[in-house]
mmCIF file of C-alpha atoms and ligand atoms in Angstrom:
data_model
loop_
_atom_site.group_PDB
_atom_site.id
_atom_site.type_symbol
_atom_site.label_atom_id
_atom_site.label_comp_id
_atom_site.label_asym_id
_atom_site.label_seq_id
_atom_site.Cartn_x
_atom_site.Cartn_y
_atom_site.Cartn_z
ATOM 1 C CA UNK A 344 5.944 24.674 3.197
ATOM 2 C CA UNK A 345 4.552 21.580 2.220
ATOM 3 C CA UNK A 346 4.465 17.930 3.924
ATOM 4 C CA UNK A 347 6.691 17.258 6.923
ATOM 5 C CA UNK A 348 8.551 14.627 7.810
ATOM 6 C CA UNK A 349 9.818 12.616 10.676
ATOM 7 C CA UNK A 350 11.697 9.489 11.369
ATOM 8 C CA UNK A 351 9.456 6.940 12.793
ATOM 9 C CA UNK A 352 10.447 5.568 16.566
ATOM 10 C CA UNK A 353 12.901 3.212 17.537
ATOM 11 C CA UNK A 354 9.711 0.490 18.347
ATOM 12 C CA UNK A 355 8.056 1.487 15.174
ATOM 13 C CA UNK A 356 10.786 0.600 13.042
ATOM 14 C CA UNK A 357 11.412 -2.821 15.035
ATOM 15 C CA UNK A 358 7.367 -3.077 14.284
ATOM 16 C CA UNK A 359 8.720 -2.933 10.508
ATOM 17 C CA UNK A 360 11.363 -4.980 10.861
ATOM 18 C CA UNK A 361 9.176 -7.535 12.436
ATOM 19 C CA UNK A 362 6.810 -7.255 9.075
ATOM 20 C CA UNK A 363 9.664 -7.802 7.298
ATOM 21 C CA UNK A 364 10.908 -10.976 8.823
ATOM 22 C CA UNK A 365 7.274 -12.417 9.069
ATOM 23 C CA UNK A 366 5.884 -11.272 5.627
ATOM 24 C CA UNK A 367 9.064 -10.462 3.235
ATOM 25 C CA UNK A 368 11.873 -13.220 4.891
ATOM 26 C CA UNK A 369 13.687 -12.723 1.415
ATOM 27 C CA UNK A 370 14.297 -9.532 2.294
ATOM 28 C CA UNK A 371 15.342 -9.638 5.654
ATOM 29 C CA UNK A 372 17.709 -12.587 4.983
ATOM 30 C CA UNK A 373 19.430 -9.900 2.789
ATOM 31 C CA UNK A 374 19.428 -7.471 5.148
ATOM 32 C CA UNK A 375 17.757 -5.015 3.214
ATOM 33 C CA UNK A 376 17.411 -2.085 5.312
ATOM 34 C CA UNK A 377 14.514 -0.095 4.977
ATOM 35 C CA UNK A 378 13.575 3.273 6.378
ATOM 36 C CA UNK A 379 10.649 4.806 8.453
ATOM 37 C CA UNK A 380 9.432 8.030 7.866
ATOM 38 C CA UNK A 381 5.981 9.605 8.743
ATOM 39 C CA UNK A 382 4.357 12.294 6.471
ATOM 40 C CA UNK A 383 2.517 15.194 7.911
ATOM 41 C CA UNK A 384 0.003 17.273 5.410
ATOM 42 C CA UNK A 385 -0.508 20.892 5.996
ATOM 43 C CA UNK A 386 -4.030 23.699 6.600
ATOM 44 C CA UNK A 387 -2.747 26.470 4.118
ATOM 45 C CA UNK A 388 -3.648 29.659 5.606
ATOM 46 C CA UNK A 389 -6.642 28.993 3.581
ATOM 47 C CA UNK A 390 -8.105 26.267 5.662
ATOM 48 C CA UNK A 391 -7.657 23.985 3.052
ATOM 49 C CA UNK A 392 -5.719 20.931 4.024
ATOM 50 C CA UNK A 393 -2.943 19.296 1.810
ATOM 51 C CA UNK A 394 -2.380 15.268 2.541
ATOM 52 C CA UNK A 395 1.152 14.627 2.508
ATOM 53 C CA UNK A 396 1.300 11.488 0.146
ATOM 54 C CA UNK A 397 -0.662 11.698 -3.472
ATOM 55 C CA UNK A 398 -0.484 9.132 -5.764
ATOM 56 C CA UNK A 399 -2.282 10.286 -9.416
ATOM 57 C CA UNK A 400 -4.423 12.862 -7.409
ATOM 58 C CA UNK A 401 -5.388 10.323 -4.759
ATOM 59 C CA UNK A 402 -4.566 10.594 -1.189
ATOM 60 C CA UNK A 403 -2.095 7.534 -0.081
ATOM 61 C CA UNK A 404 -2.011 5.774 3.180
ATOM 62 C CA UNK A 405 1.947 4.970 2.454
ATOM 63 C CA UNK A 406 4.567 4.589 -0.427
ATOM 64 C CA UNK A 407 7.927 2.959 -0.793
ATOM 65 C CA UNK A 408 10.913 4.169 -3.098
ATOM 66 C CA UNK A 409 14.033 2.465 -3.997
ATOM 67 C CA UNK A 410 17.526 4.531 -3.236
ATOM 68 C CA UNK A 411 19.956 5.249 -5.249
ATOM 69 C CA UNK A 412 23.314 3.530 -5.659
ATOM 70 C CA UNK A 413 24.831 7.446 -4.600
ATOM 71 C CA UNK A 414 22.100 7.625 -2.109
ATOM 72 C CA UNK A 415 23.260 4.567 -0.547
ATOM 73 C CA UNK A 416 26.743 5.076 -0.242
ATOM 74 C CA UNK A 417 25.647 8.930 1.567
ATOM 75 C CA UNK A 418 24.508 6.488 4.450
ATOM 76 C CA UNK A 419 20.600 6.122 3.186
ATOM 77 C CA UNK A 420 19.259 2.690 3.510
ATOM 78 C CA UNK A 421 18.029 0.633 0.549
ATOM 79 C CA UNK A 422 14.594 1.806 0.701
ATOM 80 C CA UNK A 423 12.494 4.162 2.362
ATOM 81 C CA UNK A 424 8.573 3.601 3.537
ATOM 82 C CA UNK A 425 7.016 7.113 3.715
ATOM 83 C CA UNK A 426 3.152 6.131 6.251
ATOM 84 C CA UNK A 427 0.711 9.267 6.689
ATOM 85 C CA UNK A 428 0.897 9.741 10.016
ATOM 86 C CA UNK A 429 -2.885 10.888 10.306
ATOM 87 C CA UNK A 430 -3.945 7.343 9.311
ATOM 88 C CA UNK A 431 -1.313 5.530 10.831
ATOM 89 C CA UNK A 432 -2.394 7.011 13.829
ATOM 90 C CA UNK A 433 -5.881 5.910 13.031
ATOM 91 C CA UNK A 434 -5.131 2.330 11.797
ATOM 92 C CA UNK A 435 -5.337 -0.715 14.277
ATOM 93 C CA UNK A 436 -1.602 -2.929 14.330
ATOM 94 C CA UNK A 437 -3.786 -5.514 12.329
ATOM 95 C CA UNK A 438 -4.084 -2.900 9.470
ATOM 96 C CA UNK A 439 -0.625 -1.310 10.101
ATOM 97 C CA UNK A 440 0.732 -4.752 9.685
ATOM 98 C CA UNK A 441 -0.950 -4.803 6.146
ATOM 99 C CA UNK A 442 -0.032 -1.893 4.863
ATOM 100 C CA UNK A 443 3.503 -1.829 5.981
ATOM 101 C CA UNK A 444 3.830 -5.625 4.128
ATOM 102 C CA UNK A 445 2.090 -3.906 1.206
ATOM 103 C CA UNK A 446 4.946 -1.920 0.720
ATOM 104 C CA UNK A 447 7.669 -4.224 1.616
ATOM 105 C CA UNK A 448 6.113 -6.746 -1.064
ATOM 106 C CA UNK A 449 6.562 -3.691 -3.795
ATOM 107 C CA UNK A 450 10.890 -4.715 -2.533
ATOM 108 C CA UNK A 451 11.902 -7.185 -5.361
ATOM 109 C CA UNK A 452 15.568 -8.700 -4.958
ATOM 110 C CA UNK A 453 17.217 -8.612 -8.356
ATOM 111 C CA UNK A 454 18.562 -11.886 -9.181
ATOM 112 C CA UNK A 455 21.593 -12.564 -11.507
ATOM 113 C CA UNK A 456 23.465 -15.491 -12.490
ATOM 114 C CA UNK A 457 24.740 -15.791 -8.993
ATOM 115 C CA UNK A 458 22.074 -14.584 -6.729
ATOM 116 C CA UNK A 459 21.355 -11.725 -5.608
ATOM 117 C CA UNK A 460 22.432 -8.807 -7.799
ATOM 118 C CA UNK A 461 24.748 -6.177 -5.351
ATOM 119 C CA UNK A 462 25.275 -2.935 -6.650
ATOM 120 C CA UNK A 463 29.093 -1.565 -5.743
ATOM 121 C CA UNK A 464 28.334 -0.853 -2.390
ATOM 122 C CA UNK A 465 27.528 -4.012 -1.803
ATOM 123 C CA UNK A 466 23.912 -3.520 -1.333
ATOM 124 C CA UNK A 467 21.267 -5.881 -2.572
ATOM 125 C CA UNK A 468 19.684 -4.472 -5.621
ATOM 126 C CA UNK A 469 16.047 -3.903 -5.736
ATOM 127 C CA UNK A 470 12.990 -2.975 -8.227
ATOM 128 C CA UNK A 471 9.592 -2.483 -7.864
ATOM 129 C CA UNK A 472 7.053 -5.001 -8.048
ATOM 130 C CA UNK A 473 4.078 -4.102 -9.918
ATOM 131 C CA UNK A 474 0.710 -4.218 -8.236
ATOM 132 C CA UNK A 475 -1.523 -7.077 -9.428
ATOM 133 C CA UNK A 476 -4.701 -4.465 -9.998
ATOM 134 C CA UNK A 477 -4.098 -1.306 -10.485
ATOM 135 C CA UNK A 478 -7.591 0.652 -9.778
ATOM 136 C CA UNK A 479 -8.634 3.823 -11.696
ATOM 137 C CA UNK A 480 -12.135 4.556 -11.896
ATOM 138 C CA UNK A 481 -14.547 7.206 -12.500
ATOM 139 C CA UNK A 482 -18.177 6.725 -11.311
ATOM 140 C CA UNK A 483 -19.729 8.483 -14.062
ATOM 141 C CA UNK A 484 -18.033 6.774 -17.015
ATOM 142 C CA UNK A 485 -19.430 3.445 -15.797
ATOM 143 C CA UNK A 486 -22.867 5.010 -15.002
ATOM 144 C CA UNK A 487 -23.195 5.829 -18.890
ATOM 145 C CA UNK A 488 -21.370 3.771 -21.346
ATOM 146 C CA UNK A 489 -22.704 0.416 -18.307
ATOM 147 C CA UNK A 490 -21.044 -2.580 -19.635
ATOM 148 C CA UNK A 491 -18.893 -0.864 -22.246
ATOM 149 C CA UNK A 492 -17.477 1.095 -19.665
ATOM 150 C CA UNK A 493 -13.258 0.077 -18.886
ATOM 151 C CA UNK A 494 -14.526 0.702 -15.385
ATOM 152 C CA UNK A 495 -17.166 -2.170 -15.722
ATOM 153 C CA UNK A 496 -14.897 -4.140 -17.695
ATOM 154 C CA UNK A 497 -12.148 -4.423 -15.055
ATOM 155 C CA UNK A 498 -14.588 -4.898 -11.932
ATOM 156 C CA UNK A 499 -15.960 -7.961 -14.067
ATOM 157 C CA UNK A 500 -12.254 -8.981 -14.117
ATOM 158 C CA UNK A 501 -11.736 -8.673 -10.432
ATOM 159 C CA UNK A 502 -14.915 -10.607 -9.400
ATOM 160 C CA UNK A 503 -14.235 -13.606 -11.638
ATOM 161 C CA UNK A 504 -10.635 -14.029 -10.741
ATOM 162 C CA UNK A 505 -9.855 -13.013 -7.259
ATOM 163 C CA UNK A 506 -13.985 -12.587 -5.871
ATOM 164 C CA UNK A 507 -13.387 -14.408 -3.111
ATOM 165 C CA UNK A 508 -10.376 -13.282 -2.202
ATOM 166 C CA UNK A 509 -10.946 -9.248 -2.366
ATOM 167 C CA UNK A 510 -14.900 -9.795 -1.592
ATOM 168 C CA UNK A 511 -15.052 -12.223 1.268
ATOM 169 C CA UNK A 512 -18.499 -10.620 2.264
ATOM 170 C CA UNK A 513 -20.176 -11.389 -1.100
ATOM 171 C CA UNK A 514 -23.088 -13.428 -1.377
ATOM 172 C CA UNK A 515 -22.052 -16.669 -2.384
ATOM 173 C CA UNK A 516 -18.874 -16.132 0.510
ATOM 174 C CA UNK A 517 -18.041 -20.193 1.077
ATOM 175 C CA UNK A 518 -17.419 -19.132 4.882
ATOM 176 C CA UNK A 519 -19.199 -17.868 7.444
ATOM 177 C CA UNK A 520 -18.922 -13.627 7.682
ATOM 178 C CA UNK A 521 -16.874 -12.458 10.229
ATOM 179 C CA UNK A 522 -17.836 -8.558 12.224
ATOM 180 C CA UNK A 523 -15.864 -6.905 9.136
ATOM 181 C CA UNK A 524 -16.977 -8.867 6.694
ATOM 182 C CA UNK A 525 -20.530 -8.366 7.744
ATOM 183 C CA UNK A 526 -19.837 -4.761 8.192
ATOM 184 C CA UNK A 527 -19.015 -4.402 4.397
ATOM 185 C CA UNK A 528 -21.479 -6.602 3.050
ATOM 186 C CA UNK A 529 -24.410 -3.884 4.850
ATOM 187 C CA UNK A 530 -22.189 -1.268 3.830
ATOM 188 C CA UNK A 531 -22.442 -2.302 0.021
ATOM 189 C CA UNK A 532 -26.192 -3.196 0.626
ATOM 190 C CA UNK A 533 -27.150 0.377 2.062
ATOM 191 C CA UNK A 534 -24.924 1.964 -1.104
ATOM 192 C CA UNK A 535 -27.093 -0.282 -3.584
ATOM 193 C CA UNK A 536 -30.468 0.565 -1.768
ATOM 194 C CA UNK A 537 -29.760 4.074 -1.848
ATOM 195 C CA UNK A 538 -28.124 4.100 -5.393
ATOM 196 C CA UNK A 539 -31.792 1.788 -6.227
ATOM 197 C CA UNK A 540 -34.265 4.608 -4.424
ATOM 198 C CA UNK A 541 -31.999 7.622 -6.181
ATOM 199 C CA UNK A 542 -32.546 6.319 -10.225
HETATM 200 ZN ZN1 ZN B 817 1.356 -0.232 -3.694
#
């Protein structure tokens, strides 16, 4: 059968809305209208369970697609957030909150000569915004080929320019460590001691 679907609530969708007009106000002064949906994996009769949102073999938490110019005019809404309702279930608001913005900010407005582009339905048009890193790693590459390793390579990359920002736990953190922060930083030292007593 495959994943299942279902429209989110009538307060979760005002929860996205109210991401929207926080986080993305570009978007909500064009009254882009998004849509909520909440994916449900499946146990085959084998026991073996399916997750309901895979991105290049990967389990997602969430993913956003654009609609059509015919979708639109069949009543859809500009866009559609698809949330794993397994993890959303597990995630605090705080991390909902994230998530949900993570996929708003993928909404670009397409701008023309004289604003925002419509398409003929008089819908805002939209494309996808890139991520800024795009992760893809495989442990054992970087344990052999070490600092010629792509792996390597980009994590170098990461830790000059945006360190602070994606690490605030590492050592040389400016600020003191707040509960998650401190949380990660033993999390990473365990995974280094162990990694240390294992070679
Ligand atoms: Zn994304």
């Amino acid at each position: 059968m495959g994943a299942t679907f279902e429209k989110a609530t009538e307060d979760e969708v005002d929860f996205l809305q109210e991401v929207m007009v926080e986080f993305e106000p570009d978007l909500a002064a064009k009254r882009v209208t998004v849509a909520f949906l909440f994916a449900r994996g499946e146990t085959t009769d084998a026991g073996h369970y399916k997750p309901p949102l895979v991105k290049k073999g990967v389990r997602a938490i969430a993913d956003v697609k654009i609609n059509s110019y015919a979708d639109r005019v069949e009543g859809k809404s500009d866009a559609t957030i698809r949330y794993d309702v397994e993890q959303w279930d597990q995630h605090s608001d705080a991390v909902r909150r994230a998530v949900l913005h993570h996929e708003l900010h993928h909404l670009m407005l397409q701008m023309g000569e004289y604003g925002v582009k419509t398409d003929d339905a008089g819908r805002p048009m939209l494309k996808m915004r890139p991520h800024d890193f795009e992760v893809g790693w495989f442990k054992d590459i970087a344990a052999i080929h070490g600092h010629n390793a792509v792996e390597t390579h980009q994590a170098g990359l990461l830790l000059d320019d945006a360190g602070q920002m994606l690490w605030p736990w590492a050592p040389d953190a400016p600020k003191p460590l707040d509960a998650f922060d401190k949380s990660i930083r033993s999390r990473a030292s365990r995974a280094a001691a162990a990694s240390a007593s294992a070679n």
